[in-house]
Structure formats: structure tokens, C-alpha cells
Amino acid sequence: MSLGLEKGRSSELIGLGGEHDWQLLRTCPIGQSASIGTADRNGLDATYQHASNIRTMRKVHEGILFQMTPDAVSSQHAAKNLMQEEVDIDNIEALAHPHGPALVNLYFRIIHPSFPILHKEVFIEKYNRTYREIVPHLLAAVYALAVRWWAYDADLLLEEKVDEDALVRIASQSVQNAMHHPRLNTIQAGLLLLQRGRDASSADNSWTWSFTASLIGLGQHLGLHLDCITWAIPEWEKGLRRRLAWALFIQDSFSAMVFGRPCLISMRDWAVAPLQTCDFSENSPDEVAGRDGGGSSSIENGKLLFMELAKLSTITARVLQQLYSVQALATVTEPQQVLALGKPLGNDLADLLKNLPPNLNIENLQQGRLCLSGFFHFALQATTAVLDRRMLWALQRSPAGVDTQFAQIFRTALRQRAYNLVQLVSQLQPEHMEAFWFFAAGSCGVILGCFLALLRVTSTTLEESDELKGLMNEFEWQLRIKVRMGEWVLYTLARLKTLGWDEWKALEPDFDAIPGDHQRLGALQSNAVDTGDPAHSLLSAMNSESSSVPLQENNSATWLTEELEDLGIPWDLGGT
């Protein structure tokens, strides 16, 4: 029997540090009822009943208890205290009629492979019987997100689009209602709502962040932060729980990064093992293709993408917690401190890219298939930029005493990364842009644009300043010619302009005001033109129209370990 999707009852994890005392509960098996699943074989008493005869306790593993509450109880309480207005499932279907089945098909063709937070077999089985078996908030959220790919159905192309905004309003209201008796589908619907594109002129960051926090809280309420591998629940639900848990982690990490907030999930309270292929419920034969054979997403590549995103999100969370927490910003200020923390993080990012499955390479395009890897590479570049700018801040804050040769190599590496991220945007093809991109895509673009601008306004030579201005222009141009391919592109362009993009491009650095050590750095970089220094070869590669620097080979985030060791520069960065 399902724990998180049981019909008629919602579940609540009984925390060991809460009102309920686990030892007392073990001694009071009141009204023991029939066990479930494999509980008997494991010697576990699966269910205890409260004396109230209303709520029950369900034991899924030693030390893991859930309180099961009938929907009627929670609904009566909500109606009494909140005057809720119930959502009618028929009203949702009326908005999509007669295109509901086509929208479900689009959802599983394009969105689900790279965002596998539903159990497709269960959803389709229920939906084929009747749409009324799908909870209102999930049905409306699936319909609303699928509308974005309306033109990918040959029949829908000739029809008037359904009212996406109306579906979103109903889904949002229904999710709020469902929070009083939450199930896994409450979190599923909430995550789908969060993936919608954002409007730069009216981005409701307060709602997005607080709603994300609510979903993470619900996830803990339902026990998603725990390892369920040994629980007495169906195998398909174990995989679903693990995928949902990591979807919440991904949402948390990238939300924290783009909003400049602390991560809500603490690794000290996270027991979910890394994803494995056995956690996914579909394989290649389950892929849904378009009637013309094109415009679908690979399930196998989607699995790989989701697993790699989960890995990236853990590194992103560590970057934020170690370098951007309130305490870290106050105490980790010197370049030596930033380097000590940043080096292993940068190496982990480099290893992630180095070991990336070949199918997720940005150049891997398949005929008639959408390429799912675009967002991953974009998010990886953004995380690297967030890491690198922390060292750049430290160098600007404390230039004295920093070895100028180290600073030269570091800035040269950052200019190479600036080139790489512009090259990445130029490599994005329609197959990338038309695929499903996670909610943070537009904000990742803003982070990358700001990284280019920060490099330019901190330039130490006129040559470097002009070079970075050219990269800013190219970055903007590449986004402009792709603006009709993805909603996130418009958000990036509009947000950068609002923040001061044009002013950053027009600003001319005052080299006379640069501190002495940075002037020495500028001299080193200028002399590189005549001395054959690696910095000059980099500039030549950037400025040569015939050059083709492979993105994969130059996207290193190793924090210059080999370069510094070859030069004999000590890690304390001190000048001699």
C-alpha cells in the first residue's frame, strides 16, 4: 500500500524530537491493525491506532513512524478555520477540453524525461480510466506546463490555445488547499508550477522563494529527506520518493543561488542516497514520440541529466554554504581563505564535467530529438562563475601582499572562462532551446552576464577591458538572436538591462586609480604580448576568427592547481 499517495488519507512523519516520544509509542500499540507489504517478514508492526479512533500510526521501518489522517478530518478543520473554496476537477477539464489527452501526451514527450517527478505508469493508468482520478492541482499543473509546447502537436497547432493562466490560477489555489492534507502529488504539482517562466518586469521572487520553502517543509513533513530504501512501501514509490527528494534539493540549491538566499536544506539532515538508474520507472521503450516522429526527448538521456543535475546541485549548495553564508561573508575575506575553500569545490566542478556522460555533451545532437543538456551546462557555468567571483572579490578587497604572478594567472583563467561561457551561448541550437529548461535558466543567464561585467569593470589593462567589452557585446548578441527560442532568454536580457548592462559596457576603468600591485599585474599582462606568455596565446585564441577552442577542454574549474605548482607559487599567495 502506498504511503505518500494513499487515497483518502494523508501522512505525516513523526519526528523523533517532536511531541511524540518514540519509546512511549513502542510500548502502546493501541488497536493494532493488519500489517502491510513486507512488514510481517521484517517483524515490524506496521500500524498502530490512536485512542481517538480517528488517526492511525503507520510504521514503515524501525524508528520511522507516520501519522495517517483521513482527509475528512483535515478538510473539516480547514473549512472551519480558513473558509476554503474547493476546486472542481471538472472545471479544470473544461478549460482543456477536448485537448486534455494531447496535453498529457506532450507533457510525457517533452517535460517528463528530464524532470521525472511523476510515476508515469500510475498517472496514465488513472487518467485513461477517467481524469477525475487525478487530483485537481496535479492535473491543472500538467496541463499548464504542457501548453508551452502546444505547437509540437500537429493537431493542436491548428487549434486555439487553452487558457494557461486560468489553469495556473486553479492549480495554485488547489495546491494551497492540499497543503492541509498533503501527499506526494502536492509537491509534484508545486514543483511543476515553479518551473514556469518568469517575467523580468514583475518577477515575484518573494512568492517563488516562500513557496519553495513551503514545498521543502512539506517534503520533510512527508519524510522525503530520509532514505526510504528499507521502508515497507511499494518499490515504485521508493524510486518516486528519491526522485522527488532530489528534485526538491535541485530546486533549493538553484533557488538559493539565483535569489542570493541561504540554502534551506541542510546536509546534516539529508539522508537520501545519490540517484541510480534503478530509481527511474521508465526505459527507452516507454518513450512517447510525436506523430511525425520528431520533437521528443530521450528518456535515457533524461535520466542521465537528472542524476547529473542532482550532483551539480550538491556542489552548488556547498559553494553557497561555505562561501556565501552570513558567517562566511564576514570571516572568509582574504584570498588565502577563499582559495583554501574554493580549490576543492572547483576541482569537484571540473571532475563533474570531465566525467559527464558523452550523451550530455553540448555538441551531442540527434536527428528529430530535443537536446536536454543545455540547462545543465548553463547551470554549471553559473555555479563556476559564482565560485570564481568570490576570489575576484577577495583580490579586489586585499590586493596588497598577493603574488602578482598568481593574480595574473587567475585573471587569465577567468578571461578564458568568460570566453567559454560566450562560446556556450553561441553553441546553443534550436534543439537545445526548445527542450525543457529548469526555472533558474534566466537567472543563470543574468549571473553569467554580471560575471562578464564584473571582469570588465575590474580590468587592469585597456587591452583586457576592450576584450571583455567585446565578449559582453557577443554575449548580448547571441542572446538576442535566440530570444524567440526560449522565454528565459528574454528574462535574462531584460533583467541585465534593468541592473545596468549598458552602463557596465560603457564604463571605462580608471587605471590610474588601480592599487600598486594591480598596476604591476597590468604591466605583466601587457608584457605578455611581447614575451610569449600564455596570456598572449589566450588573447590570440579569443580574438582569432579562425580559432576554435573546444569548450569541454577549456571549461576547467581546477583553480589553477597545476599552473601554480609548475611556477612554484606557494598556496599562501604571499609575495616575496
Coordinates of C-alpha atoms in Angstrom, one line a residue:
M1 CA 0.0 0.0 0.0
S2 CA 1.3 3.4 -0.9
L3 CA 2.4 5.7 1.9
G4 CA 2.6 9.1 0.1
L5 CA -0.3 8.6 -2.3
E6 CA -2.9 6.7 -0.3
K7 CA -6.4 7.6 -1.3
G8 CA -8.4 9.2 1.5
R9 CA -5.6 9.7 4.0
S10 CA -2.5 11.9 4.2
S11 CA 0.7 11.0 6.0
E12 CA 2.9 13.0 8.4
L13 CA 6.3 11.9 9.6
I14 CA 6.6 11.6 13.4
G15 CA 9.8 13.3 14.2
L16 CA 11.9 11.7 16.9
G17 CA 12.4 15.1 18.5
G18 CA 8.8 16.2 18.4
E19 CA 5.8 15.9 20.7
H20 CA 5.6 12.1 20.3
D21 CA 8.1 10.1 22.3
W22 CA 9.2 7.1 20.2
Q23 CA 9.9 4.9 23.3
L24 CA 6.4 5.6 24.6
L25 CA 4.8 4.8 21.2
R26 CA 6.6 1.5 21.2
T27 CA 5.0 0.5 24.4
C28 CA 1.5 1.5 23.5
P29 CA 0.4 -0.5 20.4
I30 CA -3.3 0.6 20.8
G31 CA -5.7 -1.0 18.3
Q32 CA -3.0 -2.8 16.2
S33 CA -4.3 -3.4 12.7
A34 CA -3.2 -5.6 9.8
S35 CA 0.3 -5.1 8.6
I36 CA 1.2 -4.2 5.0
G37 CA 3.7 -5.0 2.4
T38 CA 6.7 -6.8 3.7
A39 CA 6.3 -5.6 7.2
D40 CA 5.4 -9.0 8.7
R41 CA 8.5 -10.6 7.2
N42 CA 10.6 -7.9 8.8
G43 CA 9.0 -8.4 12.1
L44 CA 7.6 -4.9 12.2
D45 CA 4.2 -3.9 13.5
A46 CA 3.0 -1.8 10.6
T47 CA 0.1 0.1 12.0
Y48 CA -0.9 1.5 15.4
Q49 CA -4.2 3.2 16.1
H50 CA -4.7 6.2 18.4
A51 CA -7.3 6.0 21.1
S52 CA -9.2 8.8 19.3
N53 CA -10.1 6.2 16.6
I54 CA -9.5 8.9 14.0
R55 CA -5.8 9.0 13.3
T56 CA -3.5 6.0 12.9
M57 CA 0.2 5.4 13.2
R58 CA 1.9 3.6 10.4
K59 CA 5.3 2.1 11.0
V60 CA 7.4 1.6 7.8
H61 CA 10.7 0.9 9.5
E62 CA 12.3 0.7 12.9
G63 CA 12.3 4.2 14.2
I64 CA 10.1 5.6 11.3
L65 CA 6.5 6.3 12.1
F66 CA 3.9 8.2 10.1
Q67 CA 0.6 9.6 11.4
M68 CA -2.2 8.8 8.9
T69 CA -5.0 11.3 8.9
P70 CA -8.3 10.9 7.0
D71 CA -8.9 13.7 4.5
A72 CA -12.3 14.3 6.1
V73 CA -10.7 15.4 9.3
S74 CA -8.2 17.8 7.8
S75 CA -10.8 19.2 5.4
Q76 CA -13.3 19.9 8.1
H77 CA -10.6 21.8 10.1
A78 CA -9.6 23.8 7.0
A79 CA -13.2 24.6 6.1
K80 CA -13.9 25.7 9.7
N81 CA -10.8 27.9 10.1
L82 CA -9.9 29.1 6.6
M83 CA -13.2 29.2 4.6
Q84 CA -11.6 27.3 1.7
E85 CA -13.2 27.1 -1.7
E86 CA -12.9 23.6 -3.1
V87 CA -11.6 23.2 -6.7
D88 CA -13.8 21.3 -9.0
I89 CA -11.8 18.8 -11.2
D90 CA -14.5 19.2 -13.9
N91 CA -13.7 22.9 -14.2
I92 CA -10.1 22.1 -14.9
E93 CA -11.0 19.6 -17.6
A94 CA -13.5 22.1 -19.1
L95 CA -10.6 24.6 -19.6
A96 CA -8.6 22.0 -21.6
H97 CA -11.4 20.1 -23.3
P98 CA -11.1 18.5 -25.7
H99 CA -7.3 18.7 -25.7
G100 CA -6.5 17.2 -22.3
P101 CA -5.2 13.9 -23.7
A102 CA -3.0 15.7 -26.2
L103 CA -1.5 17.9 -23.4
V104 CA -0.8 14.8 -21.3
N105 CA 1.0 13.3 -24.3
L106 CA 3.0 16.5 -24.8
Y107 CA 4.0 16.5 -21.1
F108 CA 5.4 13.0 -21.1
R109 CA 7.0 13.6 -24.5
I110 CA 9.0 16.7 -23.7
I111 CA 9.0 17.6 -20.0
H112 CA 8.9 14.3 -18.1
P113 CA 12.1 12.7 -19.5
S114 CA 14.3 15.4 -17.9
F115 CA 12.1 16.2 -14.9
P116 CA 10.8 12.7 -13.9
I117 CA 8.9 13.6 -10.8
L118 CA 5.8 11.7 -11.7
H119 CA 5.3 8.0 -11.9
K120 CA 4.1 7.8 -15.5
E121 CA 2.5 4.4 -15.4
V122 CA 0.3 5.2 -12.4
F123 CA -0.6 8.6 -13.8
I124 CA -1.5 7.3 -17.3
E125 CA -3.4 4.3 -15.8
K126 CA -5.6 6.6 -13.7
Y127 CA -6.0 9.2 -16.4
N128 CA -7.1 6.7 -19.0
R129 CA -9.8 5.5 -16.7
T130 CA -11.0 9.0 -16.0
Y131 CA -9.4 12.4 -15.5
R132 CA -11.3 12.5 -12.2
E133 CA -8.8 10.1 -10.6
I134 CA -6.1 12.8 -10.9
V135 CA -6.1 15.3 -8.1
P136 CA -7.0 18.8 -9.4
H137 CA -3.7 20.6 -8.6
L138 CA -1.6 18.0 -10.4
L139 CA -3.9 17.8 -13.5
A140 CA -4.0 21.6 -13.8
A141 CA -0.2 21.9 -13.4
V142 CA 0.5 19.2 -16.0
Y143 CA -1.9 20.9 -18.5
A144 CA -0.5 24.3 -17.8
L145 CA 3.2 23.4 -18.3
A146 CA 2.5 21.3 -21.4
V147 CA 0.7 24.3 -23.1
R148 CA 4.2 25.7 -23.7
W149 CA 4.8 23.1 -26.3
W150 CA 1.4 23.5 -28.0
A151 CA 2.9 23.7 -31.5
Y152 CA 4.6 20.3 -31.0
D153 CA 1.3 18.5 -31.6
A154 CA 0.2 18.5 -35.2
D155 CA -3.5 18.7 -34.3
L156 CA -3.2 21.3 -31.6
L157 CA -1.2 23.5 -34.0
L158 CA -4.5 24.4 -35.8
E159 CA -6.5 24.9 -32.6
E160 CA -6.8 27.9 -30.2
K161 CA -4.6 27.5 -27.2
V162 CA -6.2 26.8 -23.9
D163 CA -6.1 29.5 -21.1
E164 CA -2.8 28.7 -19.5
D165 CA -3.1 31.5 -16.9
A166 CA -6.5 30.2 -15.8
L167 CA -5.0 26.7 -15.3
V168 CA -2.2 28.1 -13.3
R169 CA -4.6 30.1 -11.0
I170 CA -6.6 26.9 -10.3
A171 CA -3.5 24.8 -9.8
S172 CA -2.1 27.3 -7.3
Q173 CA -5.4 27.6 -5.4
S174 CA -5.7 23.8 -5.3
V175 CA -2.1 23.3 -4.1
Q176 CA -2.8 25.7 -1.2
N177 CA -5.9 23.7 -0.3
A178 CA -4.0 20.4 -0.5
M179 CA -1.3 21.6 2.0
H180 CA -3.8 20.8 4.8
H181 CA -3.7 17.1 3.8
P182 CA -0.5 16.8 1.7
R183 CA 0.6 13.9 -0.4
L184 CA 3.4 13.4 -2.8
N185 CA 1.2 14.9 -5.6
T186 CA 1.0 18.1 -3.7
I187 CA 4.8 18.5 -4.0
Q188 CA 4.7 17.3 -7.6
A189 CA 2.2 20.0 -8.6
G190 CA 4.1 22.7 -6.7
L191 CA 7.4 21.8 -8.4
L192 CA 5.7 22.0 -11.8
L193 CA 4.2 25.4 -11.0
L194 CA 7.7 26.6 -10.1
Q195 CA 9.2 25.7 -13.5
R196 CA 7.1 28.2 -15.4
G197 CA 9.0 31.1 -17.0
R198 CA 9.5 34.3 -15.1
D199 CA 8.6 37.9 -16.2
A200 CA 11.6 40.2 -15.6
S201 CA 9.2 43.2 -15.2
S202 CA 7.2 41.5 -12.5
A203 CA 9.2 38.6 -11.1
D204 CA 7.5 37.6 -7.9
N205 CA 10.7 36.5 -6.1
S206 CA 9.0 36.7 -2.7
W207 CA 6.3 34.2 -3.7
T208 CA 8.7 31.9 -5.5
W209 CA 11.1 31.7 -2.6
S210 CA 8.5 31.3 0.1
F211 CA 6.6 28.7 -2.0
T212 CA 9.8 26.8 -2.5
A213 CA 10.3 26.9 1.3
S214 CA 6.8 25.6 1.8
L215 CA 7.4 22.7 -0.6
I216 CA 10.6 21.8 1.2
G217 CA 8.8 21.9 4.5
L218 CA 6.1 19.6 3.1
G219 CA 8.8 17.3 1.8
Q220 CA 10.2 17.0 5.4
H221 CA 6.6 16.5 6.6
L222 CA 6.3 13.6 4.3
G223 CA 9.8 12.2 5.1
L224 CA 11.4 12.9 1.7
H225 CA 14.7 13.8 3.4
L226 CA 15.1 10.3 4.7
D227 CA 16.4 7.2 3.0
C228 CA 13.4 5.1 2.2
I229 CA 15.2 2.1 0.7
T230 CA 14.3 -0.3 3.5
W231 CA 10.8 1.0 4.2
A232 CA 7.8 -1.2 3.9
I233 CA 6.3 0.6 0.9
P234 CA 6.0 -0.4 -2.8
E235 CA 9.2 -0.4 -4.8
W236 CA 7.8 2.1 -7.3
E237 CA 7.1 4.6 -4.5
K238 CA 10.7 4.3 -3.2
G239 CA 12.0 5.4 -6.6
L240 CA 9.4 8.2 -6.8
R241 CA 10.3 9.4 -3.4
R242 CA 14.0 9.6 -4.2
R243 CA 13.4 11.4 -7.4
L244 CA 11.1 13.9 -5.7
A245 CA 13.6 14.4 -2.9
W246 CA 16.4 15.3 -5.3
A247 CA 14.0 17.5 -7.3
L248 CA 13.4 19.5 -4.1
F249 CA 17.2 19.6 -3.5
I250 CA 17.8 20.9 -7.0
Q251 CA 15.1 23.5 -6.6
D252 CA 16.5 24.6 -3.2
S253 CA 20.2 24.9 -4.4
F254 CA 19.5 26.8 -7.6
S255 CA 16.8 29.0 -5.9
A256 CA 19.3 29.9 -3.2
M257 CA 22.0 30.7 -5.8
V258 CA 19.8 32.9 -8.1
F259 CA 18.0 34.7 -5.3
G260 CA 21.0 35.2 -3.0
R261 CA 19.5 33.3 -0.1
P262 CA 20.7 30.6 2.3
C263 CA 20.0 27.0 1.3
L264 CA 17.0 25.7 3.1
I265 CA 18.1 22.1 3.1
S266 CA 21.0 21.2 5.5
M267 CA 23.2 18.2 4.6
R268 CA 23.2 17.3 8.3
D269 CA 19.5 16.5 7.9
W270 CA 19.7 14.8 4.5
A271 CA 19.9 11.0 4.3
V272 CA 18.9 10.5 0.6
A273 CA 21.4 8.4 -1.3
P274 CA 22.5 9.5 -4.8
L275 CA 20.2 8.6 -7.6
Q276 CA 20.7 5.4 -9.5
T277 CA 19.2 4.2 -12.7
C278 CA 17.0 1.8 -10.7
D279 CA 15.3 4.7 -9.2
F280 CA 13.6 5.6 -12.5
S281 CA 10.5 3.8 -13.6
E282 CA 10.7 4.2 -17.4
N283 CA 13.1 3.0 -20.1
S284 CA 13.6 3.7 -23.8
P285 CA 10.6 1.6 -24.9
D286 CA 8.4 3.9 -22.9
E287 CA 9.3 7.0 -24.9
V288 CA 6.4 9.0 -26.3
A289 CA 7.1 10.1 -29.9
G290 CA 5.3 12.8 -31.9
R291 CA 3.1 11.6 -34.7
D292 CA 5.6 12.8 -37.2
G293 CA 8.4 11.0 -35.3
G294 CA 10.1 14.3 -34.1
G295 CA 10.2 16.6 -31.2
S296 CA 10.6 14.1 -28.4
S297 CA 13.1 13.9 -25.6
S298 CA 15.2 10.8 -24.8
I299 CA 14.2 9.1 -21.6
E300 CA 17.7 7.6 -21.2
N301 CA 19.3 11.0 -21.6
G302 CA 16.8 12.5 -19.3
K303 CA 17.8 10.0 -16.6
L304 CA 21.4 11.0 -17.0
L305 CA 20.6 14.7 -17.0
F306 CA 18.6 14.5 -13.8
M307 CA 21.3 12.5 -12.0
E308 CA 24.0 14.9 -13.1
L309 CA 21.9 17.9 -12.1
A310 CA 21.5 16.3 -8.6
K311 CA 25.3 16.0 -8.4
L312 CA 25.8 19.6 -9.5
S313 CA 23.2 20.9 -7.0
T314 CA 25.2 19.4 -4.1
I315 CA 28.3 21.2 -5.3
T316 CA 26.3 24.4 -5.7
A317 CA 24.9 24.1 -2.2
R318 CA 28.4 23.6 -0.8
V319 CA 29.6 26.7 -2.7
L320 CA 26.8 28.8 -1.2
Q321 CA 27.2 27.3 2.3
Q322 CA 31.0 27.6 2.5
L323 CA 31.5 30.9 0.7
Y324 CA 28.2 32.8 0.8
S325 CA 26.7 32.1 4.2
V326 CA 26.3 35.1 6.5
Q327 CA 29.2 33.8 8.6
A328 CA 31.4 33.1 5.6
L329 CA 30.9 36.5 4.1
A330 CA 32.0 38.0 7.4
T331 CA 35.0 35.8 8.1
V332 CA 36.3 34.4 4.7
T333 CA 37.5 37.6 3.2
E334 CA 41.2 37.1 2.3
P335 CA 42.3 35.4 -0.9
Q336 CA 44.1 32.7 1.0
Q337 CA 40.9 31.8 2.8
V338 CA 38.8 31.8 -0.3
L339 CA 41.4 29.7 -2.2
A340 CA 41.5 27.1 0.6
L341 CA 37.7 26.6 0.4
G342 CA 37.3 27.2 -3.3
K343 CA 40.0 24.8 -4.6
P344 CA 38.2 21.5 -3.7
L345 CA 34.9 23.0 -4.9
G346 CA 36.4 24.0 -8.2
N347 CA 38.0 20.6 -8.6
D348 CA 34.7 18.9 -8.0
L349 CA 33.1 21.0 -10.7
A350 CA 35.9 20.1 -13.1
D351 CA 35.6 16.4 -12.2
L352 CA 31.8 16.6 -12.8
L353 CA 32.4 17.9 -16.3
K354 CA 35.3 15.6 -17.0
N355 CA 33.2 12.5 -16.1
L356 CA 30.0 13.7 -17.8
P357 CA 28.3 11.0 -19.9
P358 CA 29.0 11.6 -23.6
N359 CA 25.3 11.8 -24.4
L360 CA 25.2 15.0 -22.3
N361 CA 27.9 16.8 -24.2
I362 CA 26.6 20.1 -25.6
E363 CA 27.5 19.0 -29.2
N364 CA 25.6 15.8 -29.0
L365 CA 22.5 16.4 -31.2
Q366 CA 20.3 13.7 -32.5
Q367 CA 18.1 13.9 -35.6
G368 CA 14.5 14.7 -34.6
R369 CA 15.2 14.9 -30.9
L370 CA 15.3 17.7 -28.4
C371 CA 18.7 18.0 -26.7
L372 CA 18.2 18.1 -22.9
S373 CA 21.7 19.1 -21.8
G374 CA 21.5 22.9 -22.4
F375 CA 20.4 23.8 -18.9
F376 CA 23.0 21.6 -17.2
H377 CA 25.9 23.3 -19.0
F378 CA 24.3 26.7 -18.3
A379 CA 23.9 26.0 -14.6
L380 CA 27.4 24.6 -14.4
Q381 CA 28.8 27.8 -15.9
A382 CA 26.8 29.8 -13.5
T383 CA 27.9 27.9 -10.4
T384 CA 31.6 28.2 -11.6
A385 CA 31.0 32.0 -12.0
V386 CA 29.6 32.2 -8.5
L387 CA 32.7 30.4 -7.2
D388 CA 35.2 32.5 -9.2
R389 CA 33.7 35.9 -8.4
R390 CA 34.3 35.2 -4.7
M391 CA 38.0 35.0 -5.3
L392 CA 37.8 38.1 -7.5
W393 CA 36.1 40.0 -4.7
A394 CA 38.9 38.9 -2.3
L395 CA 41.6 40.0 -4.7
Q396 CA 39.9 43.4 -5.2
R397 CA 39.5 43.8 -1.5
S398 CA 43.0 42.8 -0.5
P399 CA 45.4 43.4 -3.4
A400 CA 48.4 44.0 -1.2
G401 CA 50.6 41.0 -0.4
V402 CA 49.1 38.8 -3.1
D403 CA 51.6 37.4 -5.5
T404 CA 51.1 39.3 -8.8
Q405 CA 52.0 36.2 -10.9
F406 CA 49.2 34.3 -9.2
A407 CA 46.8 37.2 -9.8
Q408 CA 47.9 37.3 -13.4
I409 CA 47.2 33.6 -13.9
F410 CA 43.9 33.8 -12.1
R411 CA 42.6 36.7 -14.2
T412 CA 43.9 35.0 -17.4
A413 CA 41.9 31.9 -16.4
L414 CA 38.8 34.0 -15.7
R415 CA 39.1 35.6 -19.2
Q416 CA 39.2 32.1 -20.6
R417 CA 36.1 31.2 -18.7
A418 CA 34.5 34.4 -20.0
Y419 CA 35.3 33.2 -23.5
N420 CA 33.9 29.7 -22.7
L421 CA 30.6 31.0 -21.5
V422 CA 30.1 33.2 -24.5
Q423 CA 31.0 30.2 -26.7
L424 CA 28.5 28.1 -24.8
V425 CA 25.7 30.5 -25.6
S426 CA 26.7 30.6 -29.3
Q427 CA 26.6 26.8 -29.4
L428 CA 23.0 26.6 -28.3
Q429 CA 20.9 25.3 -31.2
P430 CA 17.1 25.1 -31.6
E431 CA 17.3 21.5 -30.4
H432 CA 18.7 22.8 -27.0
M433 CA 16.5 25.9 -26.8
E434 CA 13.2 24.1 -27.5
A435 CA 13.8 21.5 -24.8
F436 CA 12.6 21.8 -21.2
W437 CA 14.7 24.2 -19.2
F438 CA 14.5 24.4 -15.4
F439 CA 13.1 27.5 -13.8
A440 CA 16.6 29.0 -13.0
A441 CA 17.7 29.3 -16.6
G442 CA 17.0 33.0 -17.0
S443 CA 18.7 33.9 -13.7
C444 CA 21.7 31.8 -14.5
G445 CA 22.0 33.9 -17.7
V446 CA 21.9 37.1 -15.5
I447 CA 24.7 35.7 -13.3
L448 CA 26.8 35.0 -16.3
G449 CA 26.2 38.4 -17.8
C450 CA 27.1 40.0 -14.4
F451 CA 30.3 37.9 -14.3
L452 CA 31.4 39.3 -17.6
A453 CA 30.6 42.8 -16.4
L454 CA 32.5 42.3 -13.2
L455 CA 35.6 41.1 -15.0
R456 CA 35.4 44.2 -17.3
V457 CA 35.0 46.8 -14.6
T458 CA 37.9 45.3 -12.7
S459 CA 40.2 45.1 -15.7
T460 CA 43.8 46.0 -15.2
T461 CA 44.7 47.0 -18.7
L462 CA 43.0 48.7 -21.6
E463 CA 43.5 45.7 -23.8
E464 CA 41.8 43.5 -21.2
S465 CA 38.9 46.0 -20.9
D466 CA 38.3 46.1 -24.6
E467 CA 38.5 42.4 -24.9
L468 CA 35.8 41.9 -22.2
K469 CA 33.7 44.6 -23.7
G470 CA 33.7 42.6 -26.9
L471 CA 32.7 39.5 -25.1
M472 CA 29.8 41.3 -23.4
N473 CA 28.6 42.5 -26.9
E474 CA 28.9 39.0 -28.3
F475 CA 27.1 37.5 -25.2
E476 CA 24.2 40.0 -25.7
W477 CA 24.1 39.4 -29.5
Q478 CA 23.9 35.6 -29.1
L479 CA 21.0 36.0 -26.6
R480 CA 19.2 38.5 -28.9
I481 CA 19.2 36.1 -31.9
K482 CA 17.8 33.3 -29.7
V483 CA 15.2 35.4 -27.9
R484 CA 12.3 33.8 -29.6
M485 CA 13.5 30.3 -28.8
G486 CA 13.1 30.4 -25.1
E487 CA 11.3 32.6 -22.5
W488 CA 14.3 32.6 -20.2
V489 CA 16.3 34.5 -22.8
L490 CA 14.0 37.5 -22.7
Y491 CA 14.2 37.4 -18.9
T492 CA 18.0 37.5 -19.0
L493 CA 18.2 40.4 -21.4
A494 CA 15.5 42.4 -19.7
R495 CA 17.0 41.8 -16.2
L496 CA 20.5 42.7 -17.2
K497 CA 19.4 45.9 -18.8
T498 CA 17.5 46.8 -15.6
L499 CA 20.5 46.1 -13.5
G500 CA 22.8 48.3 -15.6
W501 CA 24.2 46.3 -18.5
D502 CA 24.5 49.3 -20.9
E503 CA 26.3 51.3 -18.2
W504 CA 28.8 48.5 -17.5
K505 CA 29.6 48.2 -21.2
A506 CA 30.2 52.0 -21.5
L507 CA 32.2 52.3 -18.3
E508 CA 35.9 52.9 -18.8
P509 CA 38.0 51.6 -15.9
D510 CA 40.3 54.2 -14.2
F511 CA 43.6 52.5 -14.5
D512 CA 45.3 55.4 -12.6
A513 CA 43.3 54.5 -9.5
I514 CA 44.3 50.9 -9.6
P515 CA 46.4 49.9 -6.5
G516 CA 50.1 49.3 -7.0
D517 CA 50.0 45.6 -7.1
H518 CA 47.3 45.6 -9.7
Q519 CA 49.3 48.1 -11.7
R520 CA 52.1 45.5 -11.6
L521 CA 49.6 42.9 -12.7
G522 CA 48.6 45.1 -15.6
A523 CA 52.2 45.6 -16.7
L524 CA 52.7 41.8 -16.6
Q525 CA 49.7 41.3 -18.8
S526 CA 50.8 44.0 -21.2
N527 CA 54.3 42.5 -21.4
A528 CA 52.8 39.1 -22.2
V529 CA 52.2 40.4 -25.7
D530 CA 56.0 40.5 -26.4
T531 CA 57.2 37.7 -24.2
G532 CA 55.2 34.7 -25.4
D533 CA 53.4 34.5 -22.1
P534 CA 50.4 32.1 -22.1
A535 CA 48.2 35.1 -21.5
H536 CA 49.1 36.3 -25.0
S537 CA 48.2 33.0 -26.6
L538 CA 44.9 33.1 -24.8
L539 CA 44.2 36.6 -26.2
S540 CA 45.1 35.4 -29.7
A541 CA 42.7 32.5 -29.4
M542 CA 39.9 34.7 -28.2
N543 CA 40.4 37.3 -31.0
S544 CA 41.1 35.0 -33.9
E545 CA 38.1 34.3 -36.1
S546 CA 39.7 31.1 -37.2
S547 CA 40.2 29.7 -33.7
S548 CA 38.0 27.0 -32.4
V549 CA 38.8 26.3 -28.8
P550 CA 36.9 23.2 -27.6
L551 CA 34.5 24.1 -24.8
Q552 CA 35.0 20.9 -22.9
E553 CA 38.8 21.2 -22.8
N554 CA 38.8 24.8 -21.6
N555 CA 36.0 24.7 -19.0
S556 CA 38.3 23.8 -16.2
A557 CA 37.4 24.8 -12.7
T558 CA 40.6 23.4 -11.1
W559 CA 41.5 26.8 -9.6
L560 CA 44.9 26.7 -11.4
T561 CA 46.5 23.9 -9.3
E562 CA 48.8 22.7 -12.0
E563 CA 49.8 26.1 -13.2
L564 CA 50.7 27.4 -9.8
E565 CA 52.6 24.3 -8.8
D566 CA 54.6 24.5 -12.1
L567 CA 55.6 28.0 -11.3
G568 CA 56.5 27.2 -7.7
I569 CA 54.0 29.6 -6.3
P570 CA 53.1 28.7 -2.7
W571 CA 49.4 28.4 -1.8
D572 CA 49.7 31.1 0.8
L573 CA 49.7 33.5 -2.1
G574 CA 52.2 35.8 -0.4
G575 CA 54.5 38.0 -2.4
T576 CA 58.3 37.8 -1.9

